[in-house]
PDB file of C-alpha atoms and ligand atoms in Angstrom:
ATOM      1  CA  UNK A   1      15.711  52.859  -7.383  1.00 74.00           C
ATOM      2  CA  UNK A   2      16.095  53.500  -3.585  1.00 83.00           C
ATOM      3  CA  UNK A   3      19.710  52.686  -1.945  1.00 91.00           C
ATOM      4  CA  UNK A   4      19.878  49.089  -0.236  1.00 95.00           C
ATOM      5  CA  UNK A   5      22.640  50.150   1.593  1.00 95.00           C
ATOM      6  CA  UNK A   6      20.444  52.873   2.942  1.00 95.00           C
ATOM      7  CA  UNK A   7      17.235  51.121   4.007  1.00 96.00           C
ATOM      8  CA  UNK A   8      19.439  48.204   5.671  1.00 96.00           C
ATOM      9  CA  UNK A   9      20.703  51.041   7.593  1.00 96.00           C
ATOM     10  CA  UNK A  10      17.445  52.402   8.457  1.00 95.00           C
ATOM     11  CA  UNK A  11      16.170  49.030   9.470  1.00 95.00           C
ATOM     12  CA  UNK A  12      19.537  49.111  12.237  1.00 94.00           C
ATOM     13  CA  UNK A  13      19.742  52.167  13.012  1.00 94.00           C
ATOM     14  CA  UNK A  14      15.379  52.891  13.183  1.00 92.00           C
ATOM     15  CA  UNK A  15      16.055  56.441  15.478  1.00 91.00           C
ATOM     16  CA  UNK A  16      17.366  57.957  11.951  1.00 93.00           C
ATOM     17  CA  UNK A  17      14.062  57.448  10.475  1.00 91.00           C
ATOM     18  CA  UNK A  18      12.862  60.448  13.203  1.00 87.00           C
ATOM     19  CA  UNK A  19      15.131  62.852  10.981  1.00 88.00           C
ATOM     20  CA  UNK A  20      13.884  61.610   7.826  1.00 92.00           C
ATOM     21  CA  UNK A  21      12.494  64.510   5.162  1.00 93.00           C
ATOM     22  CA  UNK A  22       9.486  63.773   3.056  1.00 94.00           C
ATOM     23  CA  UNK A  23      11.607  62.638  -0.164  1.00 94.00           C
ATOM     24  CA  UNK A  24      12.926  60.097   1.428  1.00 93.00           C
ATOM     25  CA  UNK A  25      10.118  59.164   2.573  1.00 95.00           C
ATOM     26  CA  UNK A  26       8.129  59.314  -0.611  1.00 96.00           C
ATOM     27  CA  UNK A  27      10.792  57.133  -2.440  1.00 96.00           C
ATOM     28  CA  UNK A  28      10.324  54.482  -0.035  1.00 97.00           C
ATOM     29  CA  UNK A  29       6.644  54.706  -0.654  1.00 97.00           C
ATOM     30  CA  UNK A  30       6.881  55.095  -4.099  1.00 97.00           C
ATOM     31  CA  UNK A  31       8.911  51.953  -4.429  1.00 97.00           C
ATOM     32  CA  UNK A  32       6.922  49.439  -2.111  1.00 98.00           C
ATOM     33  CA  UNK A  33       4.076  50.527  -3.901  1.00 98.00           C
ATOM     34  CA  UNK A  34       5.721  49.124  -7.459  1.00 97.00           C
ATOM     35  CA  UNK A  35       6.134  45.771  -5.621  1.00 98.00           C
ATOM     36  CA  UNK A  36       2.540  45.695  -4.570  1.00 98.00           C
ATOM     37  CA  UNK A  37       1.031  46.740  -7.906  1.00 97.00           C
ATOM     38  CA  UNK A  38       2.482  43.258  -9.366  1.00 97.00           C
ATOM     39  CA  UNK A  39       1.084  41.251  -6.887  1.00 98.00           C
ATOM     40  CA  UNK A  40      -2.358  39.883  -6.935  1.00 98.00           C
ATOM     41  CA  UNK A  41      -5.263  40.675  -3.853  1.00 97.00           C
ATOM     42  CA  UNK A  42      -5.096  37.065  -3.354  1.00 98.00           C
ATOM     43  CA  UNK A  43      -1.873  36.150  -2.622  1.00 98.00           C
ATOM     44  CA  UNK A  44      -0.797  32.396  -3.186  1.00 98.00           C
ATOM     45  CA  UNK A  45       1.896  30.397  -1.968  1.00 97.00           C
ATOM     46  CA  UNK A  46       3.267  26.812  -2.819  1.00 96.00           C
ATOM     47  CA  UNK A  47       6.164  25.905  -0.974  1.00 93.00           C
ATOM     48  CA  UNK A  48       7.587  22.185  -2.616  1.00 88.00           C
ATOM     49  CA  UNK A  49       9.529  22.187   0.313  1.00 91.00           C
ATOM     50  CA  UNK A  50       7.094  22.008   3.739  1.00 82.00           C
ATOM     51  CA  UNK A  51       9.647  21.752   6.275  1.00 87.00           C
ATOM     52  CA  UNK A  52      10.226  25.215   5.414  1.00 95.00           C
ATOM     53  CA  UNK A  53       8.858  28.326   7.033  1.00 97.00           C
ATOM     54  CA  UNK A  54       6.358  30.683   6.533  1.00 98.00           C
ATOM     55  CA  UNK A  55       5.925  33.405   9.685  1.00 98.00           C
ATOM     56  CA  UNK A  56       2.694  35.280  10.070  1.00 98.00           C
ATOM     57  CA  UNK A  57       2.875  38.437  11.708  1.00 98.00           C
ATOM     58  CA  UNK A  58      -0.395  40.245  13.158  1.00 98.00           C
ATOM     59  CA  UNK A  59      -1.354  43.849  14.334  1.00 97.00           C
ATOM     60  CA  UNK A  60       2.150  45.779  15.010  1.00 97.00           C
ATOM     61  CA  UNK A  61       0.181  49.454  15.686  1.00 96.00           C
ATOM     62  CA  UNK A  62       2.758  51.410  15.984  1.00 95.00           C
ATOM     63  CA  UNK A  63       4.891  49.214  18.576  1.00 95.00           C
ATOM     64  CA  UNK A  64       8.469  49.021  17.087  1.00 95.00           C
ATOM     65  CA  UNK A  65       9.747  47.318  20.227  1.00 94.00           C
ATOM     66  CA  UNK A  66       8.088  44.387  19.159  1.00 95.00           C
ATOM     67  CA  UNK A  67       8.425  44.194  15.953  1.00 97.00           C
ATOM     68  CA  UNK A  68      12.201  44.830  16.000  1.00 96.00           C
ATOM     69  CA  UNK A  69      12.262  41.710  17.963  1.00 96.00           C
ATOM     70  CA  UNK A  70      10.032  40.252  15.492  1.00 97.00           C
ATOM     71  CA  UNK A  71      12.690  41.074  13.008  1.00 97.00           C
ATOM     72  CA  UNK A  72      15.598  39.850  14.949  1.00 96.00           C
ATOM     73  CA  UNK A  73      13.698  36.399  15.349  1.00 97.00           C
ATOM     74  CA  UNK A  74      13.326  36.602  11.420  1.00 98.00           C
ATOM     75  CA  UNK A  75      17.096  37.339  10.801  1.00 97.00           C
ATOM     76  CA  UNK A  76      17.968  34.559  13.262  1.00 97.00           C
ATOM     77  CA  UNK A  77      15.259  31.558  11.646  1.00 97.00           C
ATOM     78  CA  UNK A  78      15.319  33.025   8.215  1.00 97.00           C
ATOM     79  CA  UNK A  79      11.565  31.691   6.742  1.00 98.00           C
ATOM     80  CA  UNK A  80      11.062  30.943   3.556  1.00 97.00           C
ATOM     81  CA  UNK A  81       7.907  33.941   3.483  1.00 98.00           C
ATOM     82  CA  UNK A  82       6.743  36.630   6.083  1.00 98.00           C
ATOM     83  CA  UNK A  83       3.424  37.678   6.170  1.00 98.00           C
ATOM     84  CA  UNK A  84       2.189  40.875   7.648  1.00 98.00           C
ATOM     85  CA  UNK A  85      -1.600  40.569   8.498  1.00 98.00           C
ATOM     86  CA  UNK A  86      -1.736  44.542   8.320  1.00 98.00           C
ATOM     87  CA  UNK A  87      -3.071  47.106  11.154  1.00 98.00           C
ATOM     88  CA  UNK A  88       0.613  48.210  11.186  1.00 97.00           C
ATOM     89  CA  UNK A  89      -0.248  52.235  12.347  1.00 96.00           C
ATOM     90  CA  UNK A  90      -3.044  53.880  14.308  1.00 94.00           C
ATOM     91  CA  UNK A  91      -2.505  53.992  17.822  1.00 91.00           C
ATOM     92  CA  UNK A  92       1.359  52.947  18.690  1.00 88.00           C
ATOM     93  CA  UNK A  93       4.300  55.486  19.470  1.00 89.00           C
ATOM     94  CA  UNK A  94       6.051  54.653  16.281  1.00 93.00           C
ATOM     95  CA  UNK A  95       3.480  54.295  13.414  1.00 95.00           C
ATOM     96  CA  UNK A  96       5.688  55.996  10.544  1.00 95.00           C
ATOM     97  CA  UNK A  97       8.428  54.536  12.194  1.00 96.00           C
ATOM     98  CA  UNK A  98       7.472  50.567  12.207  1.00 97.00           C
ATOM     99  CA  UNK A  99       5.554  51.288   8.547  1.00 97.00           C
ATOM    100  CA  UNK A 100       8.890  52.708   7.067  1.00 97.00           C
ATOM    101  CA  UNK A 101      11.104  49.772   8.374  1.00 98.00           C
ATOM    102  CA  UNK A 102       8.086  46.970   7.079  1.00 98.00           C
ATOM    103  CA  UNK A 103       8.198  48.604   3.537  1.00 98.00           C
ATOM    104  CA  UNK A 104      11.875  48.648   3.806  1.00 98.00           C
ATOM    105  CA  UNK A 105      12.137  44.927   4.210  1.00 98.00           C
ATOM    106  CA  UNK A 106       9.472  44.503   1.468  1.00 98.00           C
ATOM    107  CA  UNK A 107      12.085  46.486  -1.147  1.00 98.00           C
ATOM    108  CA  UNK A 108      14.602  44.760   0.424  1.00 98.00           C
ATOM    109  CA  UNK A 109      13.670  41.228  -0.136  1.00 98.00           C
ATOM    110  CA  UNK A 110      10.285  41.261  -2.360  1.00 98.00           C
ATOM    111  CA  UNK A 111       9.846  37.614  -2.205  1.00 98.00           C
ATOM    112  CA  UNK A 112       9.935  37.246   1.433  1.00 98.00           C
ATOM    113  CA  UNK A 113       7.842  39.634   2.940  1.00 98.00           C
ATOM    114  CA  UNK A 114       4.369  40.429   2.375  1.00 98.00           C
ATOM    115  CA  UNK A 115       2.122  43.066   3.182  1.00 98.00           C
ATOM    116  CA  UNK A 116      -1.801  42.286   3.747  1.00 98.00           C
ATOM    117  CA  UNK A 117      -4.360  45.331   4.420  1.00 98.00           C
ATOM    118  CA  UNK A 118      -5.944  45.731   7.409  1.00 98.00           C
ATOM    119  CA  UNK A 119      -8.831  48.009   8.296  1.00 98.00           C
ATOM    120  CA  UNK A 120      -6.582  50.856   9.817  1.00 97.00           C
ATOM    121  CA  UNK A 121      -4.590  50.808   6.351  1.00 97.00           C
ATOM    122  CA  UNK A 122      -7.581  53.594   5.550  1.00 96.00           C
ATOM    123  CA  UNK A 123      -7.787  57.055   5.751  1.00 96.00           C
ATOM    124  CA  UNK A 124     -11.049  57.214   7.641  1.00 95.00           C
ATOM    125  CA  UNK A 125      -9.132  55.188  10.225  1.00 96.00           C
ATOM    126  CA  UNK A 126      -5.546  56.799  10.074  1.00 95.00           C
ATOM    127  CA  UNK A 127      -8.382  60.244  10.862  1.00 95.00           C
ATOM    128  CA  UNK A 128      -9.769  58.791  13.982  1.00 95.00           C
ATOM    129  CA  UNK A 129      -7.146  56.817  15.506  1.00 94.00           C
ATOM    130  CA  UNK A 130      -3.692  58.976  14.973  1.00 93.00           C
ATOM    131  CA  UNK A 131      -1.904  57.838  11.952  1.00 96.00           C
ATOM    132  CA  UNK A 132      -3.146  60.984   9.707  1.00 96.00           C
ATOM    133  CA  UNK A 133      -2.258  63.800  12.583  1.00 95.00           C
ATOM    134  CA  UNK A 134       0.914  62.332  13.388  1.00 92.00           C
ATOM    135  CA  UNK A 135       1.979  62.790   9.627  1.00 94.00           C
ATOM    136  CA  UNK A 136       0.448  66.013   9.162  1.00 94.00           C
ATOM    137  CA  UNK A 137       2.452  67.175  12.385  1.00 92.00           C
ATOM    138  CA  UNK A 138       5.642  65.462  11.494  1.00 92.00           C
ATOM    139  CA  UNK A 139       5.729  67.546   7.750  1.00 91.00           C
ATOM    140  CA  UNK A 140       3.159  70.473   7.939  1.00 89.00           C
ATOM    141  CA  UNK A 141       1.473  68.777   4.751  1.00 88.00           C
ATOM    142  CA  UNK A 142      -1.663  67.026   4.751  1.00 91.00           C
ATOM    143  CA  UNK A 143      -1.291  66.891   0.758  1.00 93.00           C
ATOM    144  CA  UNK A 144       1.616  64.467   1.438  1.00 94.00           C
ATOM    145  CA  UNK A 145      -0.639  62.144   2.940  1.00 96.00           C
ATOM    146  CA  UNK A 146      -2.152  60.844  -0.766  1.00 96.00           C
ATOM    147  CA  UNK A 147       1.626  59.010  -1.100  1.00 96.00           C
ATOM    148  CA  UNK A 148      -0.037  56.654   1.896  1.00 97.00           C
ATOM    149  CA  UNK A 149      -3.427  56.648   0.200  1.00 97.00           C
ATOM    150  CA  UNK A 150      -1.881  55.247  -2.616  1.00 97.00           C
ATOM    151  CA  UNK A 151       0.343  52.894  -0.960  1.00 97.00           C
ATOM    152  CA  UNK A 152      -3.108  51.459   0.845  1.00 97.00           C
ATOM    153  CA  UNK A 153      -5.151  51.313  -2.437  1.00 96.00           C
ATOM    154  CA  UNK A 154      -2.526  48.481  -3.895  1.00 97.00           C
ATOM    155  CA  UNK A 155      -1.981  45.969  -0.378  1.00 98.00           C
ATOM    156  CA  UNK A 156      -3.506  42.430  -1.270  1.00 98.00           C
ATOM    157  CA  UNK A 157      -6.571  41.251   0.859  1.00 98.00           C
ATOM    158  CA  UNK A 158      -5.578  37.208   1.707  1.00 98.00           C
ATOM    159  CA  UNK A 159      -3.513  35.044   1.473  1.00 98.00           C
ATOM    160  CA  UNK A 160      -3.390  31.458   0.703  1.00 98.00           C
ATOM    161  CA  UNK A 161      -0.752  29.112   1.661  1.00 97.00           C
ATOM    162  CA  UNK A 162      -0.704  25.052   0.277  1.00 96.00           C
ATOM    163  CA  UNK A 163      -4.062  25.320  -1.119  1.00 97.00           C
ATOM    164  CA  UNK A 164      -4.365  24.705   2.969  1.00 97.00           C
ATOM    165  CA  UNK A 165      -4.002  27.500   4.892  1.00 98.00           C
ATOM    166  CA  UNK A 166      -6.114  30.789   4.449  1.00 98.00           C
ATOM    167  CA  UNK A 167      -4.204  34.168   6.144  1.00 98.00           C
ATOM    168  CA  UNK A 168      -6.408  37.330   6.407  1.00 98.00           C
ATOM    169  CA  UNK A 169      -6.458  40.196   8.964  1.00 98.00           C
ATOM    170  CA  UNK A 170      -9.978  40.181  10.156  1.00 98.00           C
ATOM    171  CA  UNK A 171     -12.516  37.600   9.457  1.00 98.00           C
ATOM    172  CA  UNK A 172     -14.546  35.022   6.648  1.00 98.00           C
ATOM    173  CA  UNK A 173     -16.893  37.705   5.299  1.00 98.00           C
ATOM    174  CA  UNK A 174     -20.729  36.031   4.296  1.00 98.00           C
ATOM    175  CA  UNK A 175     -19.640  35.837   0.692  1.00 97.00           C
ATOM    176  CA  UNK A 176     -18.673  32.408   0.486  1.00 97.00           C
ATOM    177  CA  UNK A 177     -17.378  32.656  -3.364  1.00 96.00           C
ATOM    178  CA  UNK A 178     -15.385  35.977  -2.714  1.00 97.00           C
ATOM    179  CA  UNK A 179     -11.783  34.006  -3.126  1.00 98.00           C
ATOM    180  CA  UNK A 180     -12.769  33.140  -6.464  1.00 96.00           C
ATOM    181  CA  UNK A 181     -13.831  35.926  -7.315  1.00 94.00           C
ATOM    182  CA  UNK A 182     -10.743  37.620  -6.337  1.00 96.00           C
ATOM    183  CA  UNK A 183      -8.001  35.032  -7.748  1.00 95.00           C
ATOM    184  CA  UNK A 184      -5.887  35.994 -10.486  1.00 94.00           C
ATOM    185  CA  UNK A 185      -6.942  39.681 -10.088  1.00 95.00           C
ATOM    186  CA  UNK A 186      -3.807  42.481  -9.282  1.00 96.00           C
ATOM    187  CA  UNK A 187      -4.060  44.649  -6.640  1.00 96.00           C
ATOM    188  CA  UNK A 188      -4.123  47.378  -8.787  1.00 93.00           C
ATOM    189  CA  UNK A 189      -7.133  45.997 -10.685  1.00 92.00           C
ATOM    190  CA  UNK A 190      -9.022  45.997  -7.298  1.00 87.00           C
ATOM    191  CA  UNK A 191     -11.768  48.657  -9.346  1.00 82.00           C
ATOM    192  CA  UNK A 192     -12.580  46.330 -11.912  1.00 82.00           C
ATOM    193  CA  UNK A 193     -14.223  44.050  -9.361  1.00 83.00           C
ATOM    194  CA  UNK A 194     -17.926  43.697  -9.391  1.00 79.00           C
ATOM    195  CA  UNK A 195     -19.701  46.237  -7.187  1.00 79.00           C
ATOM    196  CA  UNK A 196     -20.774  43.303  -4.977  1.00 80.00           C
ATOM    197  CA  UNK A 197     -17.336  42.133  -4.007  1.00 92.00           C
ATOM    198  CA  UNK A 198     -16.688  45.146  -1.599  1.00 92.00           C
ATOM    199  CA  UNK A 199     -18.645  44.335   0.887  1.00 95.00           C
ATOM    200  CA  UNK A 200     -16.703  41.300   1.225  1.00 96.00           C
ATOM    201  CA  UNK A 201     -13.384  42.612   0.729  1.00 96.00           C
ATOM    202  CA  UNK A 202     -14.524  44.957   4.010  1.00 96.00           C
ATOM    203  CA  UNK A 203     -15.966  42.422   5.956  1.00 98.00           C
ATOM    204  CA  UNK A 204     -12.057  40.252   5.252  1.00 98.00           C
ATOM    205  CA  UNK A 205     -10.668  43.306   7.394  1.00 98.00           C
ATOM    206  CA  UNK A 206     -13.415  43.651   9.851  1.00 98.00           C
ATOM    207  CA  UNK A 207     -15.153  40.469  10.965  1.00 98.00           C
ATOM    208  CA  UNK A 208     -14.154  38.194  14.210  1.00 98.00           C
ATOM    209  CA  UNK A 209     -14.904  34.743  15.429  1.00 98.00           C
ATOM    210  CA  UNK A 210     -17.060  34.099  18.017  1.00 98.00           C
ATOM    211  CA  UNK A 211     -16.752  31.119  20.320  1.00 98.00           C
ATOM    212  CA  UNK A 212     -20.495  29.675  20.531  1.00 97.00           C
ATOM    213  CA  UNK A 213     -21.984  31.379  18.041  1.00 98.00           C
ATOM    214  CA  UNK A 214     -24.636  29.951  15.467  1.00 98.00           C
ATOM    215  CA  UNK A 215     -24.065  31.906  11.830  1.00 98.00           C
ATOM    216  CA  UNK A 216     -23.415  35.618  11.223  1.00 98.00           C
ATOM    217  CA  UNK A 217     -24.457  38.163  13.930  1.00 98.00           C
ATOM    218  CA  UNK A 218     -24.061  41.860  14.033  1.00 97.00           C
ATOM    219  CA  UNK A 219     -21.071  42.983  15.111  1.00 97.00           C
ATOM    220  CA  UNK A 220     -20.291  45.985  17.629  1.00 95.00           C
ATOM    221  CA  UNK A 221     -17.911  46.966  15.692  1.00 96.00           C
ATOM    222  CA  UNK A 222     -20.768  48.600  12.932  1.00 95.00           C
ATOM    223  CA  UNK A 223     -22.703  48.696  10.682  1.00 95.00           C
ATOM    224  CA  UNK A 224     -22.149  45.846   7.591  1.00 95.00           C
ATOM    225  CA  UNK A 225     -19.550  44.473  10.197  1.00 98.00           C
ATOM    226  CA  UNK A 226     -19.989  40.764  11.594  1.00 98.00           C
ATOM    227  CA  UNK A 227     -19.031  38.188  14.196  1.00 98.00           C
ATOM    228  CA  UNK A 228     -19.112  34.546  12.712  1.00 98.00           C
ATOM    229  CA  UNK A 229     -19.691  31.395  14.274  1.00 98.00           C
ATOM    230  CA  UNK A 230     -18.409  28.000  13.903  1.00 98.00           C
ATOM    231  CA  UNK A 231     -21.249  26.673  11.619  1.00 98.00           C
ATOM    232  CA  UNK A 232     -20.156  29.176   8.909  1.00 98.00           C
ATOM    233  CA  UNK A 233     -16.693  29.326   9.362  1.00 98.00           C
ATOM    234  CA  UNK A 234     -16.695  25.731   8.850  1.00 98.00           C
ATOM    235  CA  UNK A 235     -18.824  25.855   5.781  1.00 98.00           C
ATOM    236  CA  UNK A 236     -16.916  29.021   4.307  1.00 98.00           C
ATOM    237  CA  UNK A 237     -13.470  26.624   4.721  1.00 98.00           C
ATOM    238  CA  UNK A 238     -15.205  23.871   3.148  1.00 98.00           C
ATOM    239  CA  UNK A 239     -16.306  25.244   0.087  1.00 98.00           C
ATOM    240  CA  UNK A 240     -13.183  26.965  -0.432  1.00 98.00           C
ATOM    241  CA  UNK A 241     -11.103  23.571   0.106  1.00 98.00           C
ATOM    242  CA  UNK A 242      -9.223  25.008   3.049  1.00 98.00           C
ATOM    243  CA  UNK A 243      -8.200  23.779   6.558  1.00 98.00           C
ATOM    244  CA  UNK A 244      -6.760  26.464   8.909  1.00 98.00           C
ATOM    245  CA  UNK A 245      -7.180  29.813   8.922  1.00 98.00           C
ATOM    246  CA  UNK A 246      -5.141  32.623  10.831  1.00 98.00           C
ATOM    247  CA  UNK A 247      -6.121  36.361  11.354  1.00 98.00           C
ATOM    248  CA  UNK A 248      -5.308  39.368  13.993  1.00 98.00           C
ATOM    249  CA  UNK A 249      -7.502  42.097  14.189  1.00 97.00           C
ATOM    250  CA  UNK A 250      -7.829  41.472  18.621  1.00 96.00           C
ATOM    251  CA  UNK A 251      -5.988  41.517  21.402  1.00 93.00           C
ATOM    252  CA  UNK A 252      -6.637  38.410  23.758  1.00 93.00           C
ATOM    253  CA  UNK A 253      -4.701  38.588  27.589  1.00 90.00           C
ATOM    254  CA  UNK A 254      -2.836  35.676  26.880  1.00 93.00           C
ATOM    255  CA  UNK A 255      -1.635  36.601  23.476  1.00 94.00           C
ATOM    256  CA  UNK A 256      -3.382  34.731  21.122  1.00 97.00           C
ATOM    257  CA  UNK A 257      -6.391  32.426  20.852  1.00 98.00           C
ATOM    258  CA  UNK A 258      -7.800  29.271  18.977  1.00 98.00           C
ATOM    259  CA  UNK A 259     -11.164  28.940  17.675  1.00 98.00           C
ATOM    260  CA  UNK A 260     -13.613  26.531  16.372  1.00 98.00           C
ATOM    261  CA  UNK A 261     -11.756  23.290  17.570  1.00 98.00           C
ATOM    262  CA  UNK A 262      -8.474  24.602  16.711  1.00 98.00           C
ATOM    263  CA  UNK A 263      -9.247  25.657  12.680  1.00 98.00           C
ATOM    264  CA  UNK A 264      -8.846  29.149  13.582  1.00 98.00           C
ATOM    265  CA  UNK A 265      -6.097  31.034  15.421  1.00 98.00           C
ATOM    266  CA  UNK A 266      -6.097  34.598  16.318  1.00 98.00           C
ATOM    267  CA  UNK A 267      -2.459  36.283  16.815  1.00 98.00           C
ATOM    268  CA  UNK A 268      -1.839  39.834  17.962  1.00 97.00           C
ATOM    269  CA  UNK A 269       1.711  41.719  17.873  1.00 96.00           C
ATOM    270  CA  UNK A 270       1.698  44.242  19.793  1.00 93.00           C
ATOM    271  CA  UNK A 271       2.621  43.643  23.147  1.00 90.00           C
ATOM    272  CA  UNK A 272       1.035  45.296  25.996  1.00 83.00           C
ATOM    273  CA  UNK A 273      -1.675  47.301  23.702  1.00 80.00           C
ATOM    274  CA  UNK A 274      -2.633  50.437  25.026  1.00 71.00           C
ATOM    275  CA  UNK A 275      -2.543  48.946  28.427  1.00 63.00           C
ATOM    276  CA  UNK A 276      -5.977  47.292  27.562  1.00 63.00           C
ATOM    277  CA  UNK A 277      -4.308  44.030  29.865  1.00 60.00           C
ATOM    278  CA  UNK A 278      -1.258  44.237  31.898  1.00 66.00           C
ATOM    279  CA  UNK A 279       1.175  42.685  30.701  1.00 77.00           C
ATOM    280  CA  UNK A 280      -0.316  41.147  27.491  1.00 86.00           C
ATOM    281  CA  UNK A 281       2.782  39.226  25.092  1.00 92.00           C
ATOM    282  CA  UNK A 282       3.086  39.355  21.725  1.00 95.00           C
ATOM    283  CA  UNK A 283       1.949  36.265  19.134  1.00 97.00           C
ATOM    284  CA  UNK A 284       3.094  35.443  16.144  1.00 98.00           C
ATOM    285  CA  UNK A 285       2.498  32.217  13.963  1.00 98.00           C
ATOM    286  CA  UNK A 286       4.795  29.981  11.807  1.00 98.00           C
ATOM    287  CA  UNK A 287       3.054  27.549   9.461  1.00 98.00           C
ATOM    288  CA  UNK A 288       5.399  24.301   8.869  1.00 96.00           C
ATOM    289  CA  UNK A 289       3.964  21.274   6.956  1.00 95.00           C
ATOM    290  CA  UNK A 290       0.430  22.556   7.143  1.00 93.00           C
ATOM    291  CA  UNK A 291       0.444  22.873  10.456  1.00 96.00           C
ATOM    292  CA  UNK A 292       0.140  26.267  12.368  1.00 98.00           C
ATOM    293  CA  UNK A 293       2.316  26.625  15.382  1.00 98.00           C
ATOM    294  CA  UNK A 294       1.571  30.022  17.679  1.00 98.00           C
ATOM    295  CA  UNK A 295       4.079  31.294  19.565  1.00 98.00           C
ATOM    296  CA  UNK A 296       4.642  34.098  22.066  1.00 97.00           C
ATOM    297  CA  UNK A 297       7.089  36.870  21.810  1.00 92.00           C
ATOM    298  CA  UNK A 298       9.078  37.070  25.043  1.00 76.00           C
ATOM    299  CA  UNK A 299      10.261  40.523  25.459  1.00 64.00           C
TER     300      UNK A 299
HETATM  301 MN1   MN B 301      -7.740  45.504  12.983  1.00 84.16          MN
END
């Protein structure tokens, strides 16, 4: 077991993690990853209690300004869950950095914060967009890197809160039975699933919404990647019993966005993304009595 006393000082003091060797490192890995391997890809939560919270949290990349706000906002509400939508490296100034401190809160407090994968949580990702060179740099190892790898290969897909309210990071994929198929099944177990289940599992971490749209187009994103319209997003909720959904995956100017006659909202959390709009805030989301209620991050 990792020190509490040390990761709560790692979450206040985050400049320490810069000095940080790879054994730390590893144990920290090593122990989020035993909390993930009990959990199942499709997470589900019940709260008896709706007046409590549950805070949704979408793409951090890197940006541990905002998501040490993010945290102080936590400390100061205290929700009954936190989700993390994934898309927490790639890009940012402080990928290892904001990772470390979101893996440290998920030793921390196991039952409050949650971890969802993303498509940059992937080494063909981490190659392109930074993650992967930044570690190799920061510890002359690219062997090391499998600790992350393994990390990735045990995150949960979804989430699913009051039978209600579906949380993913990118999109409904075309396989309307996929959350059945993937109830009940551990993270860990993710192999066992039928061959035909991946492409759906990729297309949770890829797809987007698409205001006017009729059905599933191809997306610019690539190939197997699609944008969905309001027609099947509406028939995807319905056979799955479900009322809201909230993902990340893009950055909108204003922060975040509703869809298909408010059903779907689309939070970001990274503030000012690689400049793509000046300024552009922060979202996050909290759900309260099966509502959603997005909010911006004032910096
Ligand atoms: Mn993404």
């Amino acid at each position: 077991m990792i020190e509490h006393a040390f990761l709560k000082e790692l979450i206040n003091n985050p400049f320490l993690l810069s000095d940080l060797r790879f054994d730390d490192i590893s144990k920290i890995l090593q122990n989020a990853k035993d909390f993930f391997e009990k959990e199942n890809l499709l997470l589900e939560f019940n709260l008896k209690d709706k007046d409590k919270e549950i805070y949704v949290i979408g793409d951090i990349h890197g940006n541990l300004d905002t998501l040490l706000k993010l945290i102080e906002i936590i400390n100061k509400n205290n929700p009954e869950v936190v989700i993390f939508l994934g898309d927490i490296v790639d890009r940012g100034p402080k990928q290892l950095e904001c990772l470390l401190i979101i893996l440290a809160l998920k030793i921390l407090d196991s039952q409050k914060y949650y971890i969802l994968k993303g498509n940059h949580e992937t080494l063909e990702m981490n190659q392109y967009y930074g993650f992967f060179q930044d570690f190799v740099n920061r510890f002359n190892n690219s062997d090391n890197f499998n600790e992350i790898l393994k990390l990735y290969n045990v995150l949960p897909i979804c989430a699913i809160i009051n039978d209600t309210i579906l949380c993913l990071h990118g999109g409904i994929p075309q396989d309307i039975d996929i959350l059945k198929e993937l109830r009940g099944i551990k993270t860990k177990e993710r192999k066992s699933l039928l061959k035909s289940v991946s492409l759906g599992l990729f297309q949770i971490m890829w797809n987007d919404p698409k205001a006017g749209l009729k059905g599933f187009t191809e997306s610019f994103r690539g190939s197997g990647i699609k944008s969905f319209g309001e027609d099947v997003f509406d028939n995807f909720m319905k056979e799955n019993n479900l009322k809201l959904l909230i993902r990340s995956h893009e950055c909108f100017p204003e922060g975040y966005r509703w869809f298909f006659h408010n059903h779907l909202l689309s939070i970001f959390s990274s503030a000012n993304y690689r400049g793509m709009f000046a300024p552009s805030p922060a979202s996050y989301a909290i759900i309260k009595n099966d509502e959603i209620i997005p909010k911006l991050l004032e910096l």
